[in-house]
CSV table of C-alpha atoms in Angstrom, one decimal:
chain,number,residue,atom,x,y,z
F,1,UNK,CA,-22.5,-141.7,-107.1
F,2,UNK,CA,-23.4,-143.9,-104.5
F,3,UNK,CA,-26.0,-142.9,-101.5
F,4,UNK,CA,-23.5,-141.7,-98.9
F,5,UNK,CA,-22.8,-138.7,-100.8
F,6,UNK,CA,-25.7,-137.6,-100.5
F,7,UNK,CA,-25.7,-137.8,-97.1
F,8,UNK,CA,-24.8,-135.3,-94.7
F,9,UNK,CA,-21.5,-135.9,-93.2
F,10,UNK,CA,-19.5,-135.7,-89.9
F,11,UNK,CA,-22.4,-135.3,-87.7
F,12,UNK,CA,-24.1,-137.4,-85.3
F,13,UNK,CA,-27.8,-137.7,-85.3
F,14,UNK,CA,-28.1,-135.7,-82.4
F,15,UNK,CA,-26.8,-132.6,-83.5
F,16,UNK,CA,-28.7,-132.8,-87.0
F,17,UNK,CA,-31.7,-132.8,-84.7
F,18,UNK,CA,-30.4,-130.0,-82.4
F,19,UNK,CA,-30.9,-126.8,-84.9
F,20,UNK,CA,-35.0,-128.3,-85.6
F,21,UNK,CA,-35.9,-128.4,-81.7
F,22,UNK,CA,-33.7,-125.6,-80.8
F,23,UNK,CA,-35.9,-123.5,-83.4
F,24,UNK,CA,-39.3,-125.4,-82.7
F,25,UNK,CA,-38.6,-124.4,-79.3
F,26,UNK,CA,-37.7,-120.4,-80.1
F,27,UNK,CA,-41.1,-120.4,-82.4
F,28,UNK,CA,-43.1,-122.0,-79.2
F,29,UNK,CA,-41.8,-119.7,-77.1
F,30,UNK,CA,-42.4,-116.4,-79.3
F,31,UNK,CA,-46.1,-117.8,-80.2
F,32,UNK,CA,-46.6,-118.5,-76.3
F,33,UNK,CA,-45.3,-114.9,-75.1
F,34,UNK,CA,-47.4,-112.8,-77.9
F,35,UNK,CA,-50.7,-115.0,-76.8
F,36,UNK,CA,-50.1,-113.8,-73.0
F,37,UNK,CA,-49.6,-110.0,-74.4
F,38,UNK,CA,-52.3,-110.3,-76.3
F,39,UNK,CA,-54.2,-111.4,-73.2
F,40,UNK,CA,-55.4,-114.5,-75.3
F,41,UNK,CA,-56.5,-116.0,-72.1
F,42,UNK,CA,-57.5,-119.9,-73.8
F,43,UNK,CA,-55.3,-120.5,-76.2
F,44,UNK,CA,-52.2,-118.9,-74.1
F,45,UNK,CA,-53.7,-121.1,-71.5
F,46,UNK,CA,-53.4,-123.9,-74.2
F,47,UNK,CA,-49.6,-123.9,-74.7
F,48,UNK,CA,-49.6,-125.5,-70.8
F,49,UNK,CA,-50.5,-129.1,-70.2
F,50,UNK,CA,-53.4,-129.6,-68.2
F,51,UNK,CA,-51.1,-130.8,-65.7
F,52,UNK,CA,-48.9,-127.8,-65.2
F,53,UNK,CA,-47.4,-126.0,-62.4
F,54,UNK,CA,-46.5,-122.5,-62.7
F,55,UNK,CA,-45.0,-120.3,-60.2
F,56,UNK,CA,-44.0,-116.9,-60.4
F,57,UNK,CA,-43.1,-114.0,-57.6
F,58,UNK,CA,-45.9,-111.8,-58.6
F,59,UNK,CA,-48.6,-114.7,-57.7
F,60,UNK,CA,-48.8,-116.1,-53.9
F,61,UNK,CA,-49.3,-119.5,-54.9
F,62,UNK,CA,-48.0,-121.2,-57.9
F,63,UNK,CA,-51.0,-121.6,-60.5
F,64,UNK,CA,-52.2,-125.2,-61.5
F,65,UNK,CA,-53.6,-126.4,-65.0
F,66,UNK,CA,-55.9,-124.3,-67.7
F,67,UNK,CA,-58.6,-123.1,-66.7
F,68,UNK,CA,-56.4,-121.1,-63.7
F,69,UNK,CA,-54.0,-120.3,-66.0
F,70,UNK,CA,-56.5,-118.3,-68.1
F,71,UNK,CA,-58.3,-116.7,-65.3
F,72,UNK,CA,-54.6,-115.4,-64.1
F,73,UNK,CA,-54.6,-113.8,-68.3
F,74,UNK,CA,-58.4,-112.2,-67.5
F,75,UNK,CA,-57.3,-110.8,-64.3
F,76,UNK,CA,-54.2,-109.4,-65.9
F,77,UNK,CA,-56.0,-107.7,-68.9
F,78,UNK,CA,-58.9,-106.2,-66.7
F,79,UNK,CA,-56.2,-104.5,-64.6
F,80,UNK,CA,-54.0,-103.5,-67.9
F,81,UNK,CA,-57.2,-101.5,-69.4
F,82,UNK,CA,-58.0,-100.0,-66.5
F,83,UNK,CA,-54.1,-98.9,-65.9
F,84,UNK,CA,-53.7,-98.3,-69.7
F,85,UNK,CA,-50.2,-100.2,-69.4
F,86,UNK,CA,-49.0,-102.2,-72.2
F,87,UNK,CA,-46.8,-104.9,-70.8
F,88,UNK,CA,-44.4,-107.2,-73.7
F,89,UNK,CA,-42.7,-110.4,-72.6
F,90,UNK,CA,-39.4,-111.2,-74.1
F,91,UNK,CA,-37.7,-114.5,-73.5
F,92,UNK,CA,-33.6,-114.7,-74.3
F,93,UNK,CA,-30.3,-116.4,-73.8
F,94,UNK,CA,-32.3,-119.8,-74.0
F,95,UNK,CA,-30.1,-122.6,-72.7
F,96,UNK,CA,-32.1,-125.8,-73.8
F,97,UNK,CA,-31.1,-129.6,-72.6
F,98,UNK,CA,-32.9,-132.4,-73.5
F,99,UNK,CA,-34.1,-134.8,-70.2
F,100,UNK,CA,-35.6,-138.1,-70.0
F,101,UNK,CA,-38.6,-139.1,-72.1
F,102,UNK,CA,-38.3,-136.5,-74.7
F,103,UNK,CA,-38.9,-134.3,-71.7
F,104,UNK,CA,-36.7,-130.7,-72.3
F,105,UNK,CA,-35.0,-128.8,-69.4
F,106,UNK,CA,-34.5,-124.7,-70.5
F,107,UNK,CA,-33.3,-121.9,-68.9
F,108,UNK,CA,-33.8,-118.5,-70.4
F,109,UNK,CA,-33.8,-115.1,-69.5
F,110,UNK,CA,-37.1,-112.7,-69.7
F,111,UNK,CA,-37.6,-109.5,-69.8
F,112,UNK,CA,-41.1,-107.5,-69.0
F,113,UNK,CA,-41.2,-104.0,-70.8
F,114,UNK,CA,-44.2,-101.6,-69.6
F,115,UNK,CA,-45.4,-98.9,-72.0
F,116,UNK,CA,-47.7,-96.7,-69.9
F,117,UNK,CA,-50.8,-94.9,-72.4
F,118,UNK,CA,-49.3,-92.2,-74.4
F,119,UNK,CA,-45.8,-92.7,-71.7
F,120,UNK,CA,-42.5,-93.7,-72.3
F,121,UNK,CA,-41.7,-97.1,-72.5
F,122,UNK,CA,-39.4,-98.8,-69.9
F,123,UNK,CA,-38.0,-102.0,-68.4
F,124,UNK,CA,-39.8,-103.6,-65.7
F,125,UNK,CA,-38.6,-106.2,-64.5
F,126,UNK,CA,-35.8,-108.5,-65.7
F,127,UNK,CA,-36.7,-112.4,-65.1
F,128,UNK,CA,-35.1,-116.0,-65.0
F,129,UNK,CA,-37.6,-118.7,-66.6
F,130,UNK,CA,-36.8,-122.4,-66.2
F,131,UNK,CA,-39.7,-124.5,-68.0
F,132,UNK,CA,-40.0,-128.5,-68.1
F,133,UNK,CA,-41.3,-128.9,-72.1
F,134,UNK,CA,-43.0,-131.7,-73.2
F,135,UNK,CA,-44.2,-133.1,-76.4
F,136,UNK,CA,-48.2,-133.5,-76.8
F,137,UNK,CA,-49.3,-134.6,-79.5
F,138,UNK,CA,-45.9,-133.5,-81.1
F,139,UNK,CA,-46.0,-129.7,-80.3
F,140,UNK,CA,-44.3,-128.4,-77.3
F,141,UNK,CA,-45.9,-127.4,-74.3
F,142,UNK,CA,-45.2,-125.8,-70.9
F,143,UNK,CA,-45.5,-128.6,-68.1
F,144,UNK,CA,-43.5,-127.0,-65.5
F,145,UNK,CA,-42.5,-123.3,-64.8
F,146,UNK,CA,-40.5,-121.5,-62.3
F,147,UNK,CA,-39.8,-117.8,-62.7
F,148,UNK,CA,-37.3,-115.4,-60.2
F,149,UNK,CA,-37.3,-112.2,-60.5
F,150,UNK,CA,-33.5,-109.7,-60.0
F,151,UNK,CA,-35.1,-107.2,-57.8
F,152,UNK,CA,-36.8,-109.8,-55.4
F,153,UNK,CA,-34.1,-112.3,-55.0
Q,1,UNK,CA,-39.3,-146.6,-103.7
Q,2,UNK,CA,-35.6,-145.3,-104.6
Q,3,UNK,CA,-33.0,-144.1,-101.5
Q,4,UNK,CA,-32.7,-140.7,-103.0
Q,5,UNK,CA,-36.3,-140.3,-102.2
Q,6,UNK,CA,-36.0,-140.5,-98.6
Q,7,UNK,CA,-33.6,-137.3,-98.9
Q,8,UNK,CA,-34.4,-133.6,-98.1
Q,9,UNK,CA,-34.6,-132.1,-101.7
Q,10,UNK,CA,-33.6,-129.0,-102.9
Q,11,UNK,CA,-31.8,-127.8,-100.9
Q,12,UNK,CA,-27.5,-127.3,-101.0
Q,13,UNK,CA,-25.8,-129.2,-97.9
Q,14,UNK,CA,-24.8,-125.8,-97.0
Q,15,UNK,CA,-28.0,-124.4,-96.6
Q,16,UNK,CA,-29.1,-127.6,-95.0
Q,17,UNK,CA,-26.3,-127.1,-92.3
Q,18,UNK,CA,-27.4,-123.4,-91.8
Q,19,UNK,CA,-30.2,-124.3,-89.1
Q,20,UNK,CA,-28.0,-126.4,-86.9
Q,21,UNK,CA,-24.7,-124.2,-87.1
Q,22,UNK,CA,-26.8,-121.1,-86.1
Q,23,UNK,CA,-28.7,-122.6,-83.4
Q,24,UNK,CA,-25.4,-123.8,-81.7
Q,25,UNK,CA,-24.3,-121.1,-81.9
Q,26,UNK,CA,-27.3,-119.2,-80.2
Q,27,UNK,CA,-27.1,-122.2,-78.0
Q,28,UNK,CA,-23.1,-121.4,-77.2
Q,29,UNK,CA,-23.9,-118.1,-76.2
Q,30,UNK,CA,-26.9,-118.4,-74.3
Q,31,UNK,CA,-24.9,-121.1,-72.0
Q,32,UNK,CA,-21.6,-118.6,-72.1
Q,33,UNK,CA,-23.8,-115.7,-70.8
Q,34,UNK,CA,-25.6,-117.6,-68.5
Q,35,UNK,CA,-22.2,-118.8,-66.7
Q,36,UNK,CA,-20.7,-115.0,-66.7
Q,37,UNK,CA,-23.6,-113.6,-64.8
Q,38,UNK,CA,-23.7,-116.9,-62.4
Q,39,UNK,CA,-20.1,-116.0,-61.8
Q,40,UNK,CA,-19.0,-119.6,-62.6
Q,41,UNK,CA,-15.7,-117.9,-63.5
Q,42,UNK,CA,-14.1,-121.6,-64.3
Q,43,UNK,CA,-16.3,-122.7,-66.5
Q,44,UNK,CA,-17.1,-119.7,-68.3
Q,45,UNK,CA,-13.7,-119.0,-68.9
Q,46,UNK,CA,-13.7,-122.7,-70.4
Q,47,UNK,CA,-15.7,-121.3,-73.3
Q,48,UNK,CA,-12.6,-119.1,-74.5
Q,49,UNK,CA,-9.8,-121.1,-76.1
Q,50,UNK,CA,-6.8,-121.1,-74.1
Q,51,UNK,CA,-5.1,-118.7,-76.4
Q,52,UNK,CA,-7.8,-116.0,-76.4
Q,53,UNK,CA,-7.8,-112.6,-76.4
Q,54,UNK,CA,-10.9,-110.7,-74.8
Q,55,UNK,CA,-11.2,-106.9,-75.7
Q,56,UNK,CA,-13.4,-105.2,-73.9
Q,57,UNK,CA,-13.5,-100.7,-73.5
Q,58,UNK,CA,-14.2,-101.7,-69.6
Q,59,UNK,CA,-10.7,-103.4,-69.2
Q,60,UNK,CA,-7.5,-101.2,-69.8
Q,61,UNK,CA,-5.7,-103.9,-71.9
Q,62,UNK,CA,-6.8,-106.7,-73.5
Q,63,UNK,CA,-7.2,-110.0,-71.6
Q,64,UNK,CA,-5.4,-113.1,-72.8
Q,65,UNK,CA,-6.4,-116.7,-71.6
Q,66,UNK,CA,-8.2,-118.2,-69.9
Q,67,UNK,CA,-6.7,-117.6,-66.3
Q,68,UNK,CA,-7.1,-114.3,-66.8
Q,69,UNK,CA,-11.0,-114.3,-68.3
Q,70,UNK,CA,-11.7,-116.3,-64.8
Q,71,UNK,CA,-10.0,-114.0,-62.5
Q,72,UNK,CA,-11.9,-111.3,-64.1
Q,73,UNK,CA,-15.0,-112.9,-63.5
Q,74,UNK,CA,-14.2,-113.6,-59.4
Q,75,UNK,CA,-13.7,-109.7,-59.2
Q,76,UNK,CA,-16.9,-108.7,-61.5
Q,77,UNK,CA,-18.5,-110.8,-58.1
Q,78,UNK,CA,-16.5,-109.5,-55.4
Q,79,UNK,CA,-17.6,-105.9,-57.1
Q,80,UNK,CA,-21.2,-107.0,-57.5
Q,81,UNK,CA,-22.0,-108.7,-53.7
Q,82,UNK,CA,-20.2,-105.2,-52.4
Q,83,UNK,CA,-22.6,-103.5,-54.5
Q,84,UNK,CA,-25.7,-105.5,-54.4
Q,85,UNK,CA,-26.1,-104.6,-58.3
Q,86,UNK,CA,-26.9,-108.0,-60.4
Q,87,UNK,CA,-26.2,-107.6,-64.0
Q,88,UNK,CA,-27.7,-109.9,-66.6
Q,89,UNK,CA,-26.1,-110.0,-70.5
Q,90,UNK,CA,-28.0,-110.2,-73.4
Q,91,UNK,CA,-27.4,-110.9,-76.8
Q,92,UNK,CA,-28.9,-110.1,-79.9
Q,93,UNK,CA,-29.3,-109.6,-83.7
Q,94,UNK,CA,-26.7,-112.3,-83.9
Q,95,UNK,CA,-25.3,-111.9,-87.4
Q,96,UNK,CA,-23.0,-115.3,-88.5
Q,97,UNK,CA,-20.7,-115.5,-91.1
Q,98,UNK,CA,-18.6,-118.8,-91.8
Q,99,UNK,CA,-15.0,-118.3,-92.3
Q,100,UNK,CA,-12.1,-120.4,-93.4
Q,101,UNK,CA,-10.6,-123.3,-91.6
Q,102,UNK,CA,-14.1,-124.2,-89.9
Q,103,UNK,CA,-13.5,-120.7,-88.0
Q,104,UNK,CA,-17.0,-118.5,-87.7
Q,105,UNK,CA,-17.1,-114.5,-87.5
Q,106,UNK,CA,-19.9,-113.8,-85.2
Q,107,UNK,CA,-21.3,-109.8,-85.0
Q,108,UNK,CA,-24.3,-108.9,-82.7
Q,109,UNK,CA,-25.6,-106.6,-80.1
Q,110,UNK,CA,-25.0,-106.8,-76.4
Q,111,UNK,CA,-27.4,-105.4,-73.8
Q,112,UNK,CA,-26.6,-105.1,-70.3
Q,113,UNK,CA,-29.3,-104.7,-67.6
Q,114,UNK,CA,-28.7,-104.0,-64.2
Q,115,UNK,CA,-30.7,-104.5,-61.3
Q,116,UNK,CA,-29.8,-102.9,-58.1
Q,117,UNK,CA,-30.9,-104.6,-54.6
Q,118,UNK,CA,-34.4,-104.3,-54.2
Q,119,UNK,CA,-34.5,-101.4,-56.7
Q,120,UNK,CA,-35.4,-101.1,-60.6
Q,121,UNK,CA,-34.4,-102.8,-63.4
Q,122,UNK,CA,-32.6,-100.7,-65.9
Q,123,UNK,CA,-30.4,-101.0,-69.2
Q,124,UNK,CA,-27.0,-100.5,-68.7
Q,125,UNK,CA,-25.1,-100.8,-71.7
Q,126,UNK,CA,-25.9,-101.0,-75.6
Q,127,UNK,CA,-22.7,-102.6,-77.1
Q,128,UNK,CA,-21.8,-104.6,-80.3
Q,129,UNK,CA,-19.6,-107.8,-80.0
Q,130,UNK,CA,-17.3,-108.8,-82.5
Q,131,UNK,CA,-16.2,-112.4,-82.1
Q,132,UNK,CA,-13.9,-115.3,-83.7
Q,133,UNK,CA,-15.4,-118.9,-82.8
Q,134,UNK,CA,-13.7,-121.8,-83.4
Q,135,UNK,CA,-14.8,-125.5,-83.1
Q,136,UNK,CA,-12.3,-127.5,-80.3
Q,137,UNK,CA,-13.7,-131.2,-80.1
Q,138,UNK,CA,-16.7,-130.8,-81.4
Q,139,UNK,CA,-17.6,-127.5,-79.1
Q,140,UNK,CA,-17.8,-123.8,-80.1
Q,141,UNK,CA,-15.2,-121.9,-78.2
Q,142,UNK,CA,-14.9,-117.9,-78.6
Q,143,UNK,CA,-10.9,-117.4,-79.8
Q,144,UNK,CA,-11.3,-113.5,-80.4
Q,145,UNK,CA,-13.7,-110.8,-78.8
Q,146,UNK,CA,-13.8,-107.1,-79.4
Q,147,UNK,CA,-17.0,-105.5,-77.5
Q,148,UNK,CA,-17.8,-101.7,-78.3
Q,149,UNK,CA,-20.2,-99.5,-76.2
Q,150,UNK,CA,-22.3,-97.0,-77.7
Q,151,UNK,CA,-22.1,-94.9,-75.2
Q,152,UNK,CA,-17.8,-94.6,-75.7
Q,153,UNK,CA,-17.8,-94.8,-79.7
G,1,UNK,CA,-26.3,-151.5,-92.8
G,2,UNK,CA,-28.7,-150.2,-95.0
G,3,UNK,CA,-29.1,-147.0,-96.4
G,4,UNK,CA,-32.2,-146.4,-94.3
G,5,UNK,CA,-29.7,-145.8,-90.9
G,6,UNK,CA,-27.9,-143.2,-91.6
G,7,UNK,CA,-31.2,-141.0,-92.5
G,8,UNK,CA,-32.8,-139.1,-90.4
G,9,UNK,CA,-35.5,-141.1,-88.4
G,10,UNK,CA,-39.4,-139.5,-87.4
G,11,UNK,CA,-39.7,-136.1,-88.8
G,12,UNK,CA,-41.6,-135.3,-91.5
G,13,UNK,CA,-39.6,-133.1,-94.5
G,14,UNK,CA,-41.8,-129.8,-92.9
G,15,UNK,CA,-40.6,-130.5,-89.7
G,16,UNK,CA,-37.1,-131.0,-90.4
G,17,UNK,CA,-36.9,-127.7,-92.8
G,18,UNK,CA,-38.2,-125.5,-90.1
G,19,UNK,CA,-35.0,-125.3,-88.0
G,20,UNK,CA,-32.9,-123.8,-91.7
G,21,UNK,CA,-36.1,-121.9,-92.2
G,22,UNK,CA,-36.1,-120.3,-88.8
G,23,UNK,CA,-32.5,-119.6,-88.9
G,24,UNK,CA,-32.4,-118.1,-92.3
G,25,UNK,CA,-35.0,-115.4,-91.0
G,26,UNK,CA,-33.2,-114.8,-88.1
G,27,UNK,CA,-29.9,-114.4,-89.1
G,28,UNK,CA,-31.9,-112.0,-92.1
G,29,UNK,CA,-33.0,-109.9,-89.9
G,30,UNK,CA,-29.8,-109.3,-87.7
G,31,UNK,CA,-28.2,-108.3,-91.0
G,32,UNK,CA,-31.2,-106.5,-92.3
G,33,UNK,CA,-31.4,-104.4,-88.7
G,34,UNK,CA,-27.3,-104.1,-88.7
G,35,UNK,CA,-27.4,-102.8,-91.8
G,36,UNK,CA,-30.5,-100.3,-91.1
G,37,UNK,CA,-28.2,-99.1,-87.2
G,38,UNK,CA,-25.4,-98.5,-89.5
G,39,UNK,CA,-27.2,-96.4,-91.7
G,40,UNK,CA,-26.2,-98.4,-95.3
G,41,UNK,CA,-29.0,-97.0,-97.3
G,42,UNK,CA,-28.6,-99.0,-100.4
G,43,UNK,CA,-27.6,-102.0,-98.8
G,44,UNK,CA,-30.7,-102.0,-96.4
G,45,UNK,CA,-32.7,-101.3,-99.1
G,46,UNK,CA,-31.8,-104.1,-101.0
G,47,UNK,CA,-33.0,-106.1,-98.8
G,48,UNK,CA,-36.5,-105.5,-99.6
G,49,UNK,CA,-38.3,-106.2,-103.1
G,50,UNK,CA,-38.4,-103.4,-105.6
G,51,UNK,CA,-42.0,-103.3,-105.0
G,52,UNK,CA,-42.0,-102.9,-101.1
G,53,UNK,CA,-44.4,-101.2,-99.0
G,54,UNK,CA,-42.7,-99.6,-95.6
G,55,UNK,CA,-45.3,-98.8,-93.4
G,56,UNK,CA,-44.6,-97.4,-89.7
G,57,UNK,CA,-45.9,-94.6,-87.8
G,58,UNK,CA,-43.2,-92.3,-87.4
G,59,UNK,CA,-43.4,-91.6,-91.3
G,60,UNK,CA,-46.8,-89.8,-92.4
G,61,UNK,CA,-47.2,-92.4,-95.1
G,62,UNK,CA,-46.0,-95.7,-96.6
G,63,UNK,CA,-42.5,-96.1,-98.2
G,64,UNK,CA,-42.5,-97.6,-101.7
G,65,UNK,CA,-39.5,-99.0,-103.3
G,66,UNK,CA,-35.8,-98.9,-103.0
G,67,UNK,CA,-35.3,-96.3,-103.8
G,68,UNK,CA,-37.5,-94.1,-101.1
G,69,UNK,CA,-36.3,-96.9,-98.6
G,70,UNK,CA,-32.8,-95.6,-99.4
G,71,UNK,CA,-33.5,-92.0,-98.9
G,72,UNK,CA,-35.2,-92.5,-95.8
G,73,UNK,CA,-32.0,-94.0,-94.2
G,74,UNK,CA,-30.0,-91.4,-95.3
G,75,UNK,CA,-32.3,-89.1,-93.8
G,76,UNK,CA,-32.0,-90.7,-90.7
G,77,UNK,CA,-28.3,-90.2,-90.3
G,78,UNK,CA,-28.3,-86.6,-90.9
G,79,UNK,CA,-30.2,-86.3,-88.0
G,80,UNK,CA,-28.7,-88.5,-85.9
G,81,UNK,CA,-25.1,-87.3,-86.8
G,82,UNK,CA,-26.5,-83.9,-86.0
G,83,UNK,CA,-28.2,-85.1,-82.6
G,84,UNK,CA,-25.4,-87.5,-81.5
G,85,UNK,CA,-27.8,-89.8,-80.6
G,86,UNK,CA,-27.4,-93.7,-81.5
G,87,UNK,CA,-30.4,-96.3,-82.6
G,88,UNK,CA,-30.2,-99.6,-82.4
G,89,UNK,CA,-32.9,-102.1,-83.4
G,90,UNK,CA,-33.5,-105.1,-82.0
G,91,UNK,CA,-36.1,-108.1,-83.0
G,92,UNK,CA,-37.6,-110.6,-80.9
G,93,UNK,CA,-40.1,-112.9,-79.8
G,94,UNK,CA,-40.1,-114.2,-83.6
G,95,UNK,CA,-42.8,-116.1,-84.8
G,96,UNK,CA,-43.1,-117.0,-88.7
G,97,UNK,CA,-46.1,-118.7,-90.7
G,98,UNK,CA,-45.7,-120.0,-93.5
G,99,UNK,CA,-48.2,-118.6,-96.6
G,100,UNK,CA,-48.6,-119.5,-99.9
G,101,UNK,CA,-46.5,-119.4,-102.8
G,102,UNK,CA,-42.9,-119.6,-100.6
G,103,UNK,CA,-44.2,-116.6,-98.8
G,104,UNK,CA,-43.6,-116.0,-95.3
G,105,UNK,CA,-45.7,-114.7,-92.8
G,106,UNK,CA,-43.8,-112.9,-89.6
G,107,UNK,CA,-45.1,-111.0,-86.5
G,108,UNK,CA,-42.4,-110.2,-83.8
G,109,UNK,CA,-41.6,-107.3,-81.5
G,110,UNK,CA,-38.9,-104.3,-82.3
G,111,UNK,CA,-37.4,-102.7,-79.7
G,112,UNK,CA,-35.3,-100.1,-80.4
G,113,UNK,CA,-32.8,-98.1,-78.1
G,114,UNK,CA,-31.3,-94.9,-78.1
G,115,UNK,CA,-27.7,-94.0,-76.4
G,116,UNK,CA,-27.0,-89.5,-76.4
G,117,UNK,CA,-23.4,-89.1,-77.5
G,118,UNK,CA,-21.8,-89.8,-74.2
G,119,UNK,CA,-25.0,-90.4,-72.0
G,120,UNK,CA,-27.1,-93.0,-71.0
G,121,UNK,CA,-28.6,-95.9,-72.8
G,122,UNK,CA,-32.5,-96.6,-72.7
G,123,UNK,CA,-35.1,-98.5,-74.6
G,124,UNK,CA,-36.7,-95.4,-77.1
G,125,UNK,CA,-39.6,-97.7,-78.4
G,126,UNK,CA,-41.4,-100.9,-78.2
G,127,UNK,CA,-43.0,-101.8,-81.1
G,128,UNK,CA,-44.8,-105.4,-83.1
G,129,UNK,CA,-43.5,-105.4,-86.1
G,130,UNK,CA,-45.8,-107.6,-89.4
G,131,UNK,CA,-43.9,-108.4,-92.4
G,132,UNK,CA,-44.4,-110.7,-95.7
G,133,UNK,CA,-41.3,-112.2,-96.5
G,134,UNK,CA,-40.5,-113.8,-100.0
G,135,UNK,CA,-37.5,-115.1,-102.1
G,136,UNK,CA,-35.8,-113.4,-104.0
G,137,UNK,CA,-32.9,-115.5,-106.0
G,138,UNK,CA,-32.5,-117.9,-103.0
G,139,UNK,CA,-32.2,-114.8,-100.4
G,140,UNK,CA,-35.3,-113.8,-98.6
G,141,UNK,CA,-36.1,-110.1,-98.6
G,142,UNK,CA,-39.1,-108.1,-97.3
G,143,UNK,CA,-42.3,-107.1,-99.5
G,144,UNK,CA,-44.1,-105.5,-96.5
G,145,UNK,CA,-43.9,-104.7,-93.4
G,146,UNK,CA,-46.4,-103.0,-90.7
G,147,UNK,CA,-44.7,-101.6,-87.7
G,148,UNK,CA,-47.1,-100.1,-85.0
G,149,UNK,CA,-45.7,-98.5,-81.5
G,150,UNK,CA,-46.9,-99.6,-78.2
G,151,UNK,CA,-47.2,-95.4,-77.2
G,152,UNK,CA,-49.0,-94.6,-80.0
G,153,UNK,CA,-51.9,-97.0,-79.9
């Protein structure tokens, strides 16, 4: 047997690599949406680069680096236990194209289910989330994030 | 230190080529649904082989080509800027089982939400999608869908 | 050329399993729920261990076995059949650890809706959903899982 057989055939390095980062980038991306439910304000806050810009409707300005980002998750959880709602994040349809400088470009959709104390759960709002990844110190983070809502646009 | 060393043990080349073929295939979707909500009726329909048939309970008959699956989309978007209602697709619980010829039967679930102007966000339709994807040049192209609604059945 | 170039460059053997590993659960549980909506008792079933423990809070205590798992789905579609009413149960936001032993360690969220025969579809439930996966004969399967509901907590 020589070594070629061995080897996978018929496909370019590129796609060999695509079904790792697609994944790595699903796994981030559940990890990063269960911190913010969980309103684990530093490490959620973490999974940004210090660095990062991110702007949704629901805040005036977009939000710069950590330690804003965190205070954003507080403010959020103090107003979730006094309303007793119990918000989930759900990220989907992820379109994922690698840039320049190992730099990746998605587009996903997200949704935002509200579960009210003891109430019926229900959609919220339905999102569009484009993200500039990075790698640091090879795991991905969030450098850049833009997020429209349907029922604002 | 030997060449096989430097090989992924244990594991079948078909299992090795699991990760990649199902994360294309996410991939292929994602981008597919994406382009249907945009309305980028060309380019969506470019997804579709030119021979494909599109069966959906909305439709009377079956649509065939590619011509067809475009024109469809330009009067989804005539229909939705009248209306004001933006509708996003959603695909799930993707189930993928190879085929022969390199062909791949694909089942999942299909959520629909709507969003009227200014108004709430709300499901639309539960469905399951039945598709036949083939591989032309190199990309994932759906030859053969059948979409069922739950709330028909 | 040597052998060297036509091997994957830069990624550890962890890193480049975890793209087949994180497809292999994923496309398990799209069978695993498709299975469950479809109300295949024995085939759901089998796709726990002989010695699993079901627990979730709309049953008053912990499933054990096949054989109860089996029984429980069956259950399921009497009522249903009788209501009219159809489930479907979705997974998402997906994020798996690795344990010890070729154990697997997931936490992700279940939602699950409901369409009336002929009426509306809406999400039912939002739930997390904990489960220890193992292998069983190459095929993973669940040993336990911990479903809690986000109206009931």
């Amino acid at each position: 047997m020589t070594t070629e057989t061995l080897i996978r055939p018929e496909r370019s390095p590129r796609e060999a690599e695509f079904g790792d980062l697609y994944a790595q980038v699903q796994q981030f991306y559940s990890h990063q949406m269960q911190l913010f439910d969980a309103h684990d304000a530093d490490r959620w806050a973490a999974t940004f680069t210090e660095d990062s810009v991110f702007d949704v409707p629901t805040l005036d300005t977009p939000v710069r680096g950590r330690a804003e980002l965190a205070a954003n998750v507080r403010r959020n959880q103090v107003q979730q236990e006094r309303s007793g709602d119990r918000l989930r994040h759900w990220i989907g349809m992820l379109d994922i194209q690698p840039g320049r400088n190992d730099e990746l470009h998605t587009r996903c959709y997200a949704l935002v289910y509200i579960t009210p104390r003891g109430g019926t759960s229900k959609v919220l709002r339905v999102c569009v989330m484009e993200d500039v990844l990075v790698r640091v110190r090879g795991k991905w983070r969030t450098r850049h994030r833009v997020v429209t809502r349907d029922d604002l646009d």
